[in-house]
Short mmCIF file of C-alpha atoms in Angstrom, two decimals:
data_model
loop_
_atom_site.label_atom_id
_atom_site.label_comp_id
_atom_site.label_asym_id
_atom_site.label_seq_id
_atom_site.Cartn_x
_atom_site.Cartn_y
_atom_site.Cartn_z
CA MET O 81 72.66 54.15 188.73
CA GLU O 82 71.86 56.87 191.26
CA ILE O 83 69.97 59.88 189.89
CA ASN O 84 71.97 62.37 191.95
CA PHE O 85 75.19 61.05 190.43
CA LEU O 86 73.85 61.52 186.88
CA VAL O 87 72.53 64.99 187.66
CA LYS O 88 75.93 65.98 189.05
CA LYS O 89 77.70 64.48 186.03
CA LEU O 90 75.46 66.33 183.56
CA ARG O 91 75.86 69.57 185.48
CA GLU O 92 79.63 69.29 185.35
CA GLU O 93 80.26 67.68 181.96
CA ARG O 94 77.22 68.95 179.96
CA ILE O 95 76.79 65.56 178.28
CA LEU O 96 75.91 61.98 179.21
CA LEU O 97 76.03 58.56 177.62
CA ARG O 98 72.87 57.50 175.79
CA GLU O 99 71.75 55.09 178.51
CA GLU O 100 72.40 57.72 181.19
CA PHE O 101 70.18 60.22 179.40
CA LYS O 102 67.43 57.60 179.29
CA ILE O 103 67.71 56.97 183.04
CA LEU O 104 67.29 60.69 183.78
CA LEU O 105 64.37 60.93 181.33
CA GLY O 106 62.57 58.15 183.17
CA SER O 107 63.25 59.50 186.64
CA GLY O 108 60.73 61.00 189.05
CA GLY O 109 62.37 64.32 188.29
CA GLU O 110 62.69 66.01 191.69
CA GLU O 111 66.50 66.02 191.92
CA LEU O 112 66.79 66.83 188.22
CA HIS O 113 64.33 69.74 188.34
CA ASN O 114 65.91 71.19 191.49
CA ALA O 115 69.36 71.18 189.90
CA ALA O 116 68.08 72.75 186.68
CA ARG O 117 66.31 75.48 188.65
CA GLU O 118 69.50 76.21 190.60
CA VAL O 119 71.54 76.48 187.40
CA CYS O 120 68.94 78.74 185.79
CA GLU O 121 68.94 81.04 188.83
CA GLU O 122 72.74 81.13 188.84
CA VAL O 123 72.69 82.48 185.28
CA PHE O 124 69.48 84.56 185.13
CA GLY O 125 68.62 85.27 188.76
CA ARG O 126 64.86 85.74 189.18
CA ASP O 127 64.42 87.13 185.66
CA VAL O 128 61.98 85.61 183.20
CA TYR O 129 61.97 87.02 179.67
CA ILE O 130 58.67 87.74 177.94
CA ARG O 131 57.90 87.48 174.20
CA GLY O 132 54.75 88.72 172.51
CA LEU O 133 53.41 86.12 170.10
CA ILE O 134 51.70 87.34 166.91
CA GLU O 135 50.11 84.50 164.92
CA PHE O 136 49.80 86.42 161.66
CA THR O 137 48.69 83.69 159.23
CA ASN O 138 47.19 80.22 159.48
CA TYR O 139 47.64 79.43 155.80
CA CYS O 140 50.25 76.71 155.24
CA ILE O 141 51.52 74.88 152.17
CA ARG O 142 52.68 71.95 154.32
CA ASN O 143 50.56 68.98 155.35
CA CYS O 144 52.26 67.76 158.54
CA ASN O 145 50.38 64.89 160.14
CA TYR O 146 50.15 66.42 163.64
CA CYS O 147 49.28 70.04 162.87
CA GLY O 148 45.85 71.64 163.03
CA ILE O 149 46.67 74.26 160.37
CA ARG O 150 47.97 71.66 157.89
CA SER O 151 47.07 72.36 154.27
CA GLY O 152 44.81 69.30 154.19
CA ASN O 153 42.51 70.58 156.95
CA SER O 154 39.53 71.78 154.89
CA LYS O 155 37.49 72.55 158.03
CA LEU O 156 39.72 75.43 159.08
CA GLU O 157 38.76 79.05 158.43
CA ARG O 158 41.89 80.69 157.12
CA TYR O 159 43.08 84.24 157.80
CA ARG O 160 45.98 86.62 157.23
CA LEU O 161 46.72 89.73 159.27
CA SER O 162 47.39 92.95 157.38
CA LEU O 163 50.48 95.06 157.97
CA ASP O 164 48.42 97.52 159.99
CA GLU O 165 46.98 94.71 162.14
CA ILE O 166 50.46 93.34 162.83
CA LEU O 167 51.75 96.80 163.75
CA ALA O 168 48.76 97.28 166.06
CA CYS O 169 49.64 94.03 167.84
CA CYS O 170 53.20 95.28 168.33
CA ALA O 171 51.99 98.65 169.62
CA LYS O 172 49.78 96.89 172.15
CA GLY O 173 52.66 94.67 173.20
CA TYR O 174 54.96 97.65 173.63
CA GLU O 175 52.41 99.29 175.93
CA LEU O 176 52.55 96.08 177.99
CA ASP O 177 56.36 96.37 178.33
CA ILE O 178 57.04 93.57 175.85
CA ARG O 179 60.30 94.09 173.96
CA THR O 180 60.39 91.01 171.73
CA PHE O 181 57.77 90.23 169.09
CA VAL O 182 57.48 86.71 167.68
CA LEU O 183 55.95 86.57 164.21
CA GLN O 184 54.64 83.02 163.86
CA GLY O 185 52.68 81.51 161.02
CA GLY O 186 52.27 78.64 158.65
CA GLU O 187 54.48 78.41 155.58
CA ASP O 188 52.41 80.88 153.58
CA ASP O 189 53.67 81.84 150.11
CA PHE O 190 51.61 85.05 150.22
CA TYR O 191 54.21 86.44 152.61
CA ASN O 192 57.09 86.59 150.16
CA ASP O 193 60.38 88.25 150.97
CA GLU O 194 59.17 91.67 149.84
CA ARG O 195 56.12 91.62 152.13
CA LEU O 196 58.07 90.25 155.07
CA VAL O 197 60.86 92.79 154.65
CA GLU O 198 58.24 95.56 154.77
CA ILE O 199 56.68 94.11 157.93
CA ILE O 200 60.04 93.69 159.68
CA SER O 201 61.25 97.14 158.62
CA ARG O 202 58.09 98.87 159.85
CA ILE O 203 58.22 97.10 163.22
CA LYS O 204 61.85 98.14 163.64
CA GLN O 205 61.01 101.68 162.58
CA ASN O 206 58.24 101.91 165.19
CA HIS O 207 60.08 100.02 167.94
CA PRO O 208 63.86 100.24 167.37
CA ASP O 209 64.58 98.97 170.88
CA CYS O 210 62.72 95.69 170.28
CA ALA O 211 63.78 92.31 168.92
CA ILE O 212 61.95 90.37 166.23
CA THR O 213 61.79 86.59 166.20
CA LEU O 214 60.50 84.81 163.10
CA SER O 215 58.89 81.37 163.19
CA ILE O 216 57.72 80.80 159.62
CA GLY O 217 59.27 77.52 158.52
CA GLU O 218 61.81 76.55 155.91
CA ARG O 219 63.05 79.11 153.38
CA SER O 220 66.08 79.51 151.14
CA TYR O 221 69.41 80.87 152.38
CA GLU O 222 68.83 83.98 150.29
CA SER O 223 65.43 84.54 151.88
CA PHE O 224 66.77 84.07 155.41
CA LYS O 225 69.53 86.56 154.60
CA GLN O 226 67.11 89.20 153.28
CA LEU O 227 64.95 88.96 156.38
CA PHE O 228 68.00 89.20 158.63
CA ASN O 229 69.25 92.26 156.77
CA ALA O 230 65.81 93.85 157.19
CA GLY O 231 66.13 93.58 160.96
CA ALA O 232 65.00 90.12 162.10
CA ASP O 233 67.07 89.11 165.12
CA ARG O 234 66.03 85.53 165.90
CA TYR O 235 64.57 82.56 164.10
CA LEU O 236 62.76 79.62 165.67
CA LEU O 237 62.61 76.51 163.48
CA ARG O 238 61.67 73.47 165.52
CA HIS O 239 63.15 70.28 164.14
CA GLU O 240 60.36 68.25 165.90
CA THR O 241 62.46 65.07 166.01
CA ALA O 242 66.13 64.44 165.27
CA ASN O 243 65.53 60.82 164.24
CA ALA O 244 65.22 60.64 160.44
CA ASP O 245 62.90 57.62 160.39
CA HIS O 246 60.60 59.15 163.00
CA TYR O 247 60.63 62.43 161.06
CA THR O 248 59.18 60.72 157.98
CA THR O 249 56.22 59.36 159.98
CA LEU O 250 55.29 62.85 161.22
CA HIS O 251 55.76 64.77 157.97
CA PRO O 252 54.76 64.54 154.31
CA PRO O 253 57.29 63.33 151.71
CA ASP O 254 58.23 66.87 150.64
CA LEU O 255 59.86 67.50 154.02
CA SER O 256 63.05 65.91 155.32
CA LEU O 257 65.14 66.11 158.45
CA ALA O 258 68.22 66.82 156.31
CA SER O 259 66.54 69.90 154.84
CA ARG O 260 65.47 71.11 158.29
CA LYS O 261 68.99 70.70 159.64
CA LYS O 262 70.42 72.59 156.65
CA CYS O 263 68.06 75.49 157.31
CA LEU O 264 69.11 75.63 160.95
CA GLN O 265 72.78 75.70 160.00
CA ASP O 266 72.11 78.39 157.38
CA LEU O 267 70.41 80.53 160.03
CA LYS O 268 73.39 80.17 162.37
CA ASN O 269 75.82 81.04 159.58
CA ILE O 270 73.87 84.19 158.70
CA GLY O 271 74.00 85.40 162.30
CA TYR O 272 70.54 84.87 163.72
CA GLN O 273 69.99 83.85 167.31
CA VAL O 274 68.70 80.40 166.40
CA GLY O 275 66.13 78.17 168.04
CA CYS O 276 65.32 74.54 167.32
CA GLY O 277 62.99 72.28 169.32
CA PHE O 278 60.95 69.11 169.48
CA MET O 279 57.67 67.60 170.60
CA VAL O 280 57.65 65.32 173.60
CA GLY O 281 55.31 62.36 173.26
CA SER O 282 54.66 62.58 169.53
CA PRO O 283 53.25 59.36 168.02
CA GLY O 284 55.91 56.72 167.64
CA GLN O 285 58.46 58.55 169.77
CA THR O 286 60.75 56.48 172.02
CA PRO O 287 63.22 57.54 174.72
CA ASP O 288 65.99 56.90 172.20
CA HIS O 289 64.42 59.46 169.87
CA ILE O 290 64.51 62.08 172.63
CA VAL O 291 68.16 61.26 173.26
CA ASP O 292 68.74 61.82 169.53
CA ASP O 293 67.24 65.27 170.08
CA PHE O 294 69.61 66.01 172.95
CA LEU O 295 72.62 64.91 170.92
CA PHE O 296 71.53 66.99 167.93
CA ILE O 297 71.04 70.04 170.13
CA LYS O 298 74.48 69.51 171.62
CA GLU O 299 75.94 69.43 168.09
CA LEU O 300 73.95 72.41 166.74
CA ASP O 301 74.58 74.54 169.84
CA PRO O 302 71.52 76.79 169.38
CA HIS O 303 70.64 79.88 171.38
CA MET O 304 67.04 78.85 172.03
CA VAL O 305 65.21 75.53 172.29
CA GLY O 306 61.42 75.36 172.15
CA ILE O 307 59.97 72.11 173.40
CA GLY O 308 56.55 71.14 174.63
CA PRO O 309 54.19 68.20 174.77
CA PHE O 310 52.58 66.70 171.69
CA MET O 311 48.95 67.77 171.78
CA PRO O 312 46.39 66.12 169.46
CA HIS O 313 44.10 67.96 167.07
CA ALA O 314 40.72 66.55 166.02
CA ASP O 315 41.28 67.19 162.31
CA THR O 316 44.54 65.28 161.96
CA ALA O 317 45.54 61.64 161.66
CA TYR O 318 46.58 61.73 165.32
CA ALA O 319 43.24 62.88 166.72
CA SER O 320 42.92 59.88 169.04
CA GLU O 321 46.52 59.89 170.29
CA ALA O 322 47.28 60.78 173.91
CA PRO O 323 49.08 64.05 174.71
CA GLY O 324 52.69 64.01 175.82
CA ASP O 325 53.56 63.13 179.40
CA LEU O 326 53.99 66.13 181.72
CA ASN O 327 56.93 64.74 183.68
CA LEU O 328 58.74 63.74 180.50
CA VAL O 329 58.45 67.32 179.22
CA LEU O 330 59.73 68.72 182.51
CA ASN O 331 62.61 66.24 182.61
CA SER O 332 63.54 67.21 179.05
CA LEU O 333 63.53 70.92 179.95
CA ALA O 334 65.71 70.25 182.98
CA ILE O 335 68.19 68.15 181.02
CA LEU O 336 68.53 70.90 178.43
CA ARG O 337 69.13 73.52 181.13
CA LEU O 338 71.92 71.42 182.60
CA MET O 339 73.37 70.72 179.16
CA LYS O 340 73.54 74.43 178.30
CA PRO O 341 72.95 76.79 181.25
CA THR O 342 72.67 79.93 179.08
CA LEU O 343 69.85 78.63 176.83
CA LEU O 344 66.73 80.67 176.22
CA LEU O 345 64.18 78.03 177.16
CA PRO O 346 60.44 78.75 176.98
CA SER O 347 57.76 77.36 179.22
CA THR O 348 55.28 76.95 176.38
CA THR O 349 51.58 77.54 175.88
CA ALA O 350 51.25 73.83 175.08
CA LEU O 351 52.67 73.01 178.50
CA GLY O 352 50.17 75.41 180.06
CA THR O 353 47.42 73.66 178.10
CA LEU O 354 48.53 70.21 179.25
CA SER O 355 48.49 71.24 182.93
CA LYS O 356 46.90 74.18 184.75
CA ARG O 357 50.25 74.77 186.44
CA GLY O 358 52.24 73.90 183.34
CA ARG O 359 53.92 77.28 182.88
CA GLU O 360 54.97 77.43 186.54
CA LEU O 361 56.22 73.84 186.52
CA GLY O 362 58.23 74.55 183.39
CA VAL O 363 59.99 77.46 185.10
CA LEU O 364 60.59 75.32 188.17
CA ALA O 365 62.28 72.78 185.87
CA GLY O 366 64.65 75.35 184.33
CA ALA O 367 62.70 77.38 181.75
CA ASN O 368 63.18 81.16 181.64
CA VAL O 369 60.94 82.48 178.82
CA VAL O 370 57.15 82.94 178.57
CA MET O 371 55.13 83.98 175.51
CA PRO O 372 51.72 85.64 175.93
CA ASN O 373 49.58 85.98 172.80
CA LEU O 374 49.23 89.42 171.20
CA SER O 375 47.14 88.19 168.24
CA PRO O 376 43.68 89.73 167.77
CA ARG O 377 41.13 87.74 169.77
CA ASP O 378 38.95 87.13 166.72
CA VAL O 379 41.65 85.03 165.01
CA ARG O 380 43.11 83.11 167.94
CA LYS O 381 40.69 80.18 167.70
CA LYS O 382 41.63 79.87 164.03
CA TYR O 383 45.30 79.33 164.90
CA MET O 384 44.82 75.96 166.55
CA LEU O 385 47.89 73.79 166.11
CA TYR O 386 46.24 71.50 168.68
CA ASP O 387 42.91 71.31 170.51
CA ASN O 388 41.87 73.20 173.68
CA LYS O 389 44.63 75.81 173.52
CA ILE O 390 44.53 78.17 176.50
CA SER O 391 44.08 81.97 176.46
CA THR O 392 42.23 82.12 173.14
CA SER O 393 39.54 84.41 174.59
CA ASP O 394 41.61 86.63 176.90
CA ASP O 395 42.95 89.98 175.78
CA ALA O 396 46.70 90.50 175.78
CA ALA O 397 46.76 92.57 178.97
CA LEU O 398 44.88 89.92 180.94
CA THR O 399 47.06 87.12 179.57
CA LYS O 400 50.23 89.00 180.48
CA SER O 401 48.89 89.82 183.93
CA ARG O 402 48.04 86.17 184.61
CA ILE O 403 51.46 85.00 183.47
CA ALA O 404 53.15 87.64 185.64
CA GLU O 405 51.19 86.37 188.63
CA GLN O 406 52.11 82.78 187.82
CA MET O 407 55.78 83.73 187.72
CA GLN O 408 55.53 85.57 191.05
CA ASN O 409 53.95 82.46 192.56
CA VAL O 410 57.17 80.55 191.87
CA GLY O 411 59.53 83.33 192.92
CA ARG O 412 60.26 84.75 189.47
CA GLU O 413 59.66 88.12 187.86
CA ILE O 414 58.95 89.14 184.27
CA VAL O 415 61.45 91.79 183.19
CA VAL O 416 61.27 94.60 180.62
CA LYS O 417 64.13 93.47 178.40
CA ARG O 418 64.66 92.17 174.89
CA GLY O 419 66.16 89.11 176.52
CA ASP O 420 68.78 88.39 173.90
CA TYR O 421 71.01 85.36 174.20
CA GLY O 422 73.87 86.25 176.52
CA ASP O 423 71.97 89.23 177.96
CA VAL O 424 72.69 88.40 181.62
#
């Protein structure tokens, strides 16, 4: 079946048959990426939204098989940022014209609802024109609601794989795909701008698993989708596994852009780690969000979800400047906006 036909069909109908998705996934990608880039430019023009990432804790109660900050990694030096340190990261980001802060961390019981409400409230007090995205794992409906009421705007909870059997191979027995899906639906019901996402190339993944992801995303209808390549970490069971395939990541980004043109779709740090031109290639395949790191430099090497992560030694200003240049190289421009869903 001709690739151009499938690209046109996806662009018009926003969905394909399972076998058609698999054909596009396995394609060389040029026609697919070009179409996704066109659609992205139709919706967002040259704008690329920027988020400031603050990795505020590397403690985690979970023991996921692929993750460098898993609870079972006894080699890792753990840290937590104080409220003042988090606020300092936000102040630095604001100086750099960043208007969304992403608080990301392991599932750390130290940060209970009371502490998180204080953090969120203080950020909003200092920067009322900014958005806050949380990426802190599974919590109860009541907890999600408290954090939303305190001022959190968005929540990123990657589902990692939408195939239940595959999910059990990547995660410990105390985690389930059903629980992850329930959390995502709770977040939507509360009113968050919601993001899910998956790894491309994780151990045991097949093209059918990625199609499962597309179909789940179609059903969930999220506002954001964060995907990137699987990247191995030396202190996990998957240390010797190969990283995800670059073209498969780019094809997945492009398919998602054609499925839902208004998605907030990051070109991730993991993609930039996989390839020197990863961030640019992601944007050329339909992504429209980038996320420089605002975390203090002395903790960045302790927040290693995978090995060889880029930009762990650069200060925030340099990282932002490099990303801005990368975007200009592909005809895009970072804009000073919150970049909410539908903000076009």
